[in-house]
Amino acid sequence: MSLPDVAAAHRLELQNFERAILAKQTQIESWFRTQWRHHHAPFYGSVDIRNSGYKLASIDMNLFPGGFNNLNPVFLPLASVAAQDAVERACAEAQSVLMIPENHTRNTFYLQNVYALYSILRHVGLNVRIGTINPEITQITTLETALGDHITLEPVLRQGNRLQLADGFTPCMILLNNDLSGGVPDILQGLEQKLLPPLKAGWTTRRKSTHFHAYNQVAAEFAKLAGIDEWTINPYYEVCSGLDFASHEGENRLADTVERLLQRIQNKYDELGIQDKPFVIVKADAGTYGMGVMSVHSADEVRGLNRKKRNKMAKIKEGLEVSEVIVQEGIYTYETLHGATAEPVVYMMDRFVIGGFYRVHEGRGPDENLNAMGMHFVPLHCNIVSPETEITEEDAASKREFQPWEQLGIVQTENVSQASDCESVRLYVYGVLARLSLLAAAIELENMPEIAV
Amino acid sequence: MSLPDVAAAHRLELQNFERAILAKQTQIESWFRTQWRHHHAPFYGSVDIRNSGYKLASIDMNLFPGGFNNLNPVFLPLASVAAQDAVERACAEAQSVLMIPENHTRNTFYLQNVYALYSILRHVGLNVRIGTINPEITQITTLETALGDHITLEPVLRQGNRLQLADGFTPCMILLNNDLSGGVPDILQGLEQKLLPPLKAGWTTRRKSTHFHAYNQVAAEFAKLAGIDEWTINPYYEVCSGLDFASHEGENRLADTVERLLQRIQNKYDELGIQDKPFVIVKADAGTYGMGVMSVHSADEVRGLNRKKRNKMAKIKEGLEVSEVIVQEGIYTYETLHGATAEPVVYMMDRFVIGGFYRVHEGRGPDENLNAMGMHFVPLHCNIVSPETEITEEDAASKREFQPWEQLGIVQTENVSQASDCESVRLYVYGVLARLSLLAAAIELENMPEIAV
């Protein structure tokens, strides 16, 4: 692939940033190695990155990523090695893994993701079975994926404090690919088997604000190490709770928060001579998949919310009510691929970057969320849609597409000054940003109490 | 690439073997994981595999592999991750590595290998410098590799019990890519820095027979696990010492050993109904790079050695005298690529297979050593010659070539019975055999005393 273009006005800023990172590559990688001795990397994760040239950051960290089938298959061995490392740490003698995916069964692109994850684990010689906690699936069910592969879902049974399948299969490790937006089902509570990621990583208990609190610590330390202004990698945010979008409850407080944040951003823009108009993203503090997300340019916008927007914000996945939001500094996306806005998405397994792709959308502006509800991915090679949606033919004809990376951002040049904006450097820098978020997630999980059972 | 053909007469035997391995894949990989908790994998290694369909084994294990530049560059990230794991274990906080290659400076293909290794380590953000212990290099010297890359060699200095470069660079880890055939130089003895692989892995002290002794243990355990006859993966061997090829000393004892071994092989061939004529390989017990190697079909052949053959056997790399040989069961190579005999070579970093290629030679028979002295590799893409030789134009025109693997032998099929002789299965099986040798090398090194200083 050729890299997306960066707007000419911001190309130099991006190059300067990349050079700053590259100049400290040895120290950065050594720092990461040290961090991973003190913090356990989550089993897997994906991040969405925004790149305006003058500011780059991952604005979301998903601990139950879908979309593994979207990665370049050439990185499969790397993903397998990383997964093996993680499985070994969880259960030293593990021969088998039970996967528990989301309950979507008609979204064949999500099923393709399940198949990809299954393959990654299979490829290190693990015996992998796919269990389901979907109450509608009461017997062994084989489903066809978007690309014509097949996966077999087996209802999981509870036997004492263990999960098992009908034939008694009860491995010591269970891999969740279900983000628990609808709550933690009884059947998953109090298991003696090792559950990865842990229940507390699910959206029942996880809060974006807790993640970004941990990210503050990581970003500050990293910025010092790399000799950069922390702001260039860390968006401002505030939390606003006690909201009820349906009844306009808390609307003024939200507007005040938006106003305050916009002003802080404007101040920083003024300091750096940035001409852009500040905006913020308002999103559910416990949410995922781009639902309950709004791009806001002025406090008035949240005061005068129409019914449609209020409805959009009021409920997210699995009908969860939104009463707490995070108001996060928006970062312009100045990367375009064939004229369409393009956002990098980076996938990690254990502490390693194992691939990534660009989310490309023709109809969206540089200050809009490309992962918003109603957006679907055009199948391009082996793409998936966002898992909560059931794909329709109409969706499939939309203008969203995925561009998988063909490399992993390995730095090829010795001489930092030669390192102009080449593909390997840009992908490497994304990988650094992604791992900062992964580290923040590790710290976030350490600081969370286990779920009481 | 398309796989080499396997002779029709032996195709079914190979498929049966592959299916047997595949049927136990989960148990095999779990067994390897358990083994690596008890044994430390060498930093890197490469093996030569022979495949007759009815018997497959690696017949040599190199702990200082050249030829990294010969691997498919797509596997570089995997090699880097594996190398990082090994470096971390050696020195938890390592930011830098000092590499010490062989003393060959005119062999630009070997230099290309050094560049490839250097790149693998650089890519995880390690600061890598290349030291040299070549007495002819007394100042910093930049050399061009076969493909036009550049490497800088810096003379290493001894400061107390540490190696350093002129500017004081003295990392905690030193990576040897020098097999110490000429003895352990004083400058490397008694270092407080971590040397990988350890000095005792060099050919000054290492013996092939010790490796195969450890391999016996590994092969027996593996054969039991996989439910196969151990003989199918383990060549017979005997050691013969006190030889002096120049003076015919010990020739009769060698002939007796050869005769005994040929008879054992014939007995096994009779038992299994194999029509081939047994042969053995006579090779220096402390040797490498295919020097001091002879293919023998009858005891008479070693009795009547002419001057040329005696000279060939008498000395190996760096003029080392051969007084001890290993007589090893020969395995026919029934793989051909475009009509030429093809032998798989597998590369490993830490405990992972990171690539491989086929060594292809048109002029050789199925019972000859394709890595023999005087054989050179035709540069094909990014090939290297064997490191001890200085390449000439004449050499470059010979008919040796390398065919790098395009995948790592990841098993794609669920159903073992569907697993006909497809590429991924064959490469996976090679990778299993290679890791058996790697495990044997780990045990071999554990059992060796450290070098006294």
Short mmCIF file of N, CA, C and O in Angstrom, two decimals, chain B residues 356-419:
data_model
loop_
_atom_site.label_atom_id
_atom_site.label_comp_id
_atom_site.label_asym_id
_atom_site.label_seq_id
_atom_site.Cartn_x
_atom_site.Cartn_y
_atom_site.Cartn_z
N GLY B 356 13.33 -20.19 6.47
CA GLY B 356 14.09 -21.30 5.93
C GLY B 356 14.21 -21.17 4.43
O GLY B 356 13.66 -20.25 3.84
N PHE B 357 14.96 -22.07 3.87
CA PHE B 357 15.08 -22.08 2.41
C PHE B 357 15.49 -23.48 1.97
O PHE B 357 15.80 -24.34 2.80
N TYR B 358 15.45 -23.70 0.66
CA TYR B 358 15.97 -24.94 0.11
C TYR B 358 17.34 -24.67 -0.50
O TYR B 358 17.52 -23.67 -1.19
N ARG B 359 18.26 -25.55 -0.22
CA ARG B 359 19.56 -25.53 -0.87
C ARG B 359 19.42 -26.44 -2.09
O ARG B 359 19.08 -27.61 -1.95
N VAL B 360 19.61 -25.88 -3.23
CA VAL B 360 19.34 -26.62 -4.47
C VAL B 360 20.64 -26.75 -5.26
O VAL B 360 21.35 -25.77 -5.46
N HIS B 361 20.95 -27.97 -5.70
CA HIS B 361 22.17 -28.15 -6.48
C HIS B 361 21.97 -29.14 -7.60
O HIS B 361 21.61 -30.27 -7.37
N GLU B 362 22.28 -28.67 -8.80
CA GLU B 362 21.99 -29.52 -9.96
C GLU B 362 22.95 -30.68 -10.13
O GLU B 362 22.58 -31.73 -10.62
N GLY B 363 24.20 -30.48 -9.73
CA GLY B 363 25.21 -31.48 -10.05
C GLY B 363 25.33 -32.61 -9.05
O GLY B 363 26.14 -33.51 -9.23
N ARG B 364 24.53 -32.60 -8.01
CA ARG B 364 24.73 -33.55 -6.92
C ARG B 364 23.69 -34.65 -6.90
O ARG B 364 22.54 -34.43 -7.26
N GLY B 365 24.08 -35.80 -6.41
CA GLY B 365 23.15 -36.91 -6.27
C GLY B 365 22.43 -36.86 -4.94
O GLY B 365 22.77 -36.04 -4.08
N PRO B 366 21.45 -37.74 -4.77
CA PRO B 366 20.63 -37.73 -3.54
C PRO B 366 21.40 -38.20 -2.31
O PRO B 366 20.90 -38.09 -1.20
N ASP B 367 22.60 -38.76 -2.48
CA ASP B 367 23.35 -39.26 -1.33
C ASP B 367 24.62 -38.46 -1.11
O ASP B 367 25.58 -38.90 -0.52
N GLU B 368 24.65 -37.25 -1.63
CA GLU B 368 25.84 -36.43 -1.46
C GLU B 368 25.53 -35.23 -0.59
O GLU B 368 24.39 -34.79 -0.48
N ASN B 369 26.56 -34.69 0.00
CA ASN B 369 26.42 -33.56 0.91
C ASN B 369 26.38 -32.26 0.10
O ASN B 369 27.35 -31.92 -0.55
N LEU B 370 25.29 -31.58 0.13
CA LEU B 370 25.17 -30.35 -0.67
C LEU B 370 25.90 -29.18 -0.03
O LEU B 370 25.95 -28.10 -0.59
N ASN B 371 26.41 -29.38 1.15
CA ASN B 371 27.13 -28.28 1.80
C ASN B 371 28.63 -28.57 1.84
O ASN B 371 29.35 -28.10 2.69
N ALA B 372 29.09 -29.39 0.88
CA ALA B 372 30.49 -29.81 0.89
C ALA B 372 31.42 -28.67 0.52
O ALA B 372 31.02 -27.69 -0.11
N MET B 373 32.67 -28.82 0.90
CA MET B 373 33.69 -27.83 0.58
C MET B 373 33.73 -27.65 -0.94
O MET B 373 33.60 -28.59 -1.68
N GLY B 374 33.94 -26.47 -1.35
CA GLY B 374 34.03 -26.21 -2.78
C GLY B 374 32.68 -25.91 -3.41
O GLY B 374 32.60 -25.48 -4.54
N MET B 375 31.60 -26.13 -2.67
CA MET B 375 30.29 -25.80 -3.20
C MET B 375 29.98 -24.35 -2.84
O MET B 375 30.22 -23.93 -1.72
N HIS B 376 29.47 -23.64 -3.80
CA HIS B 376 29.13 -22.25 -3.52
C HIS B 376 27.72 -21.97 -3.98
O HIS B 376 27.18 -22.66 -4.81
N PHE B 377 27.16 -20.95 -3.43
CA PHE B 377 25.77 -20.66 -3.74
C PHE B 377 25.71 -19.61 -4.82
O PHE B 377 26.38 -18.59 -4.76
N VAL B 378 24.89 -19.87 -5.79
CA VAL B 378 24.64 -18.82 -6.77
C VAL B 378 23.76 -17.76 -6.10
O VAL B 378 22.73 -18.09 -5.52
N PRO B 379 24.18 -16.53 -6.17
CA PRO B 379 23.33 -15.49 -5.58
C PRO B 379 21.97 -15.50 -6.24
O PRO B 379 21.87 -15.33 -7.44
N LEU B 380 20.97 -15.77 -5.48
CA LEU B 380 19.61 -15.76 -6.00
C LEU B 380 18.86 -14.86 -5.05
O LEU B 380 18.76 -15.16 -3.86
N HIS B 381 18.35 -13.75 -5.50
CA HIS B 381 17.81 -12.73 -4.61
C HIS B 381 18.91 -12.31 -3.64
O HIS B 381 19.84 -11.65 -4.04
N CYS B 382 18.87 -12.72 -2.43
CA CYS B 382 19.86 -12.24 -1.44
C CYS B 382 20.61 -13.40 -0.84
O CYS B 382 20.57 -13.62 0.36
N ASN B 383 21.25 -14.19 -1.63
CA ASN B 383 21.91 -15.37 -1.10
C ASN B 383 23.28 -15.08 -0.51
O ASN B 383 23.89 -14.07 -0.80
N ILE B 384 23.76 -15.99 0.27
CA ILE B 384 25.15 -15.92 0.68
C ILE B 384 25.84 -17.23 0.37
O ILE B 384 25.21 -18.27 0.23
N VAL B 385 27.14 -17.18 0.28
CA VAL B 385 27.91 -18.41 0.15
C VAL B 385 28.23 -18.88 1.56
O VAL B 385 27.95 -18.22 2.53
N SER B 386 28.83 -20.03 1.64
CA SER B 386 29.27 -20.47 2.97
C SER B 386 30.39 -19.55 3.40
O SER B 386 31.25 -19.18 2.62
N PRO B 387 30.39 -19.19 4.64
CA PRO B 387 31.20 -18.06 5.10
C PRO B 387 32.71 -18.27 5.03
O PRO B 387 33.45 -17.30 5.00
N GLU B 388 33.17 -19.53 5.02
CA GLU B 388 34.62 -19.67 5.09
C GLU B 388 35.29 -19.42 3.76
O GLU B 388 36.50 -19.34 3.67
N THR B 389 34.47 -19.32 2.73
CA THR B 389 35.07 -19.22 1.40
C THR B 389 34.99 -17.79 0.88
O THR B 389 34.05 -17.07 1.16
N GLU B 390 35.98 -17.44 0.15
CA GLU B 390 35.97 -16.13 -0.51
C GLU B 390 35.39 -16.37 -1.90
O GLU B 390 35.89 -17.17 -2.67
N ILE B 391 34.33 -15.66 -2.22
CA ILE B 391 33.65 -15.96 -3.47
C ILE B 391 34.44 -15.42 -4.67
O ILE B 391 35.05 -14.36 -4.61
N THR B 392 34.45 -16.20 -5.74
CA THR B 392 35.11 -15.76 -6.98
C THR B 392 34.04 -15.74 -8.06
O THR B 392 32.94 -16.26 -7.88
N GLU B 393 34.40 -15.16 -9.18
CA GLU B 393 33.41 -15.13 -10.27
C GLU B 393 33.05 -16.53 -10.73
O GLU B 393 31.91 -16.83 -11.04
N GLU B 394 34.04 -17.37 -10.74
CA GLU B 394 33.83 -18.76 -11.13
C GLU B 394 32.83 -19.43 -10.18
O GLU B 394 31.88 -20.08 -10.61
N ASP B 395 33.06 -19.22 -8.89
CA ASP B 395 32.14 -19.76 -7.90
C ASP B 395 30.72 -19.28 -8.17
O ASP B 395 29.77 -20.05 -8.13
N ALA B 396 30.63 -18.01 -8.44
CA ALA B 396 29.31 -17.40 -8.59
C ALA B 396 28.55 -18.00 -9.76
O ALA B 396 27.33 -17.93 -9.83
N ALA B 397 29.28 -18.61 -10.68
CA ALA B 397 28.62 -19.19 -11.84
C ALA B 397 28.24 -20.65 -11.63
O ALA B 397 27.71 -21.29 -12.52
N SER B 398 28.51 -21.19 -10.44
CA SER B 398 28.17 -22.58 -10.19
C SER B 398 26.67 -22.74 -10.06
O SER B 398 25.92 -21.76 -10.08
N LYS B 399 26.23 -23.97 -9.88
CA LYS B 399 24.79 -24.21 -10.02
C LYS B 399 24.05 -24.35 -8.71
O LYS B 399 22.98 -24.92 -8.64
N ARG B 400 24.63 -23.88 -7.65
CA ARG B 400 23.98 -23.86 -6.36
C ARG B 400 23.01 -22.68 -6.29
O ARG B 400 23.33 -21.58 -6.72
N GLU B 401 21.86 -22.89 -5.72
CA GLU B 401 20.99 -21.74 -5.49
C GLU B 401 20.14 -21.93 -4.24
O GLU B 401 20.02 -23.03 -3.70
N PHE B 402 19.56 -20.85 -3.77
CA PHE B 402 18.70 -20.87 -2.59
C PHE B 402 17.29 -20.51 -2.97
O PHE B 402 17.06 -19.60 -3.75
N GLN B 403 16.35 -21.20 -2.39
CA GLN B 403 14.93 -20.89 -2.58
C GLN B 403 14.31 -20.58 -1.23
O GLN B 403 13.98 -21.50 -0.47
N PRO B 404 14.18 -19.31 -0.91
CA PRO B 404 13.64 -18.99 0.43
C PRO B 404 12.17 -19.39 0.56
O PRO B 404 11.41 -19.34 -0.39
N TRP B 405 11.80 -19.80 1.75
CA TRP B 405 10.40 -20.12 2.01
C TRP B 405 9.57 -18.85 1.97
O TRP B 405 10.03 -17.79 2.38
N GLU B 406 8.34 -19.01 1.55
CA GLU B 406 7.43 -17.87 1.56
C GLU B 406 6.46 -17.92 2.73
O GLU B 406 5.67 -17.03 2.94
N GLN B 407 6.50 -18.99 3.47
CA GLN B 407 5.68 -19.07 4.67
C GLN B 407 6.42 -19.86 5.73
O GLN B 407 7.56 -20.30 5.51
N LEU B 408 5.80 -20.03 6.87
CA LEU B 408 6.50 -20.69 7.97
C LEU B 408 5.88 -22.03 8.32
O LEU B 408 6.10 -22.55 9.39
N GLY B 409 5.10 -22.57 7.41
CA GLY B 409 4.56 -23.88 7.69
C GLY B 409 3.51 -23.86 8.77
O GLY B 409 3.54 -24.66 9.70
N ILE B 410 2.62 -22.92 8.65
CA ILE B 410 1.51 -22.84 9.57
C ILE B 410 0.44 -23.79 9.07
O ILE B 410 0.05 -23.76 7.91
N VAL B 411 -0.04 -24.60 9.96
CA VAL B 411 -1.03 -25.59 9.54
C VAL B 411 -2.39 -24.92 9.37
O VAL B 411 -2.91 -24.32 10.30
N GLN B 412 -2.93 -25.00 8.19
CA GLN B 412 -4.18 -24.32 7.87
C GLN B 412 -5.38 -25.22 7.97
O GLN B 412 -6.50 -24.76 8.02
N THR B 413 -5.15 -26.50 7.96
CA THR B 413 -6.30 -27.39 7.85
C THR B 413 -6.72 -27.92 9.20
O THR B 413 -5.91 -28.13 10.08
N GLU B 414 -7.99 -28.11 9.35
CA GLU B 414 -8.54 -28.65 10.58
C GLU B 414 -8.53 -30.17 10.55
O GLU B 414 -8.40 -30.83 11.55
N ASN B 415 -8.69 -30.65 9.36
CA ASN B 415 -8.94 -32.07 9.20
C ASN B 415 -7.67 -32.75 8.73
O ASN B 415 -7.21 -32.54 7.62
N VAL B 416 -7.10 -33.55 9.60
CA VAL B 416 -5.81 -34.16 9.29
C VAL B 416 -5.88 -35.01 8.03
O VAL B 416 -4.96 -35.06 7.24
N SER B 417 -7.01 -35.65 7.82
CA SER B 417 -7.10 -36.52 6.66
C SER B 417 -7.09 -35.73 5.35
O SER B 417 -6.74 -36.25 4.31
N GLN B 418 -7.47 -34.44 5.45
CA GLN B 418 -7.38 -33.59 4.24
C GLN B 418 -5.95 -33.15 3.97
O GLN B 418 -5.63 -32.68 2.90
N ALA B 419 -5.12 -33.30 5.00
CA ALA B 419 -3.78 -32.75 4.89
C ALA B 419 -2.92 -33.59 3.97
O ALA B 419 -2.12 -34.39 4.40
#
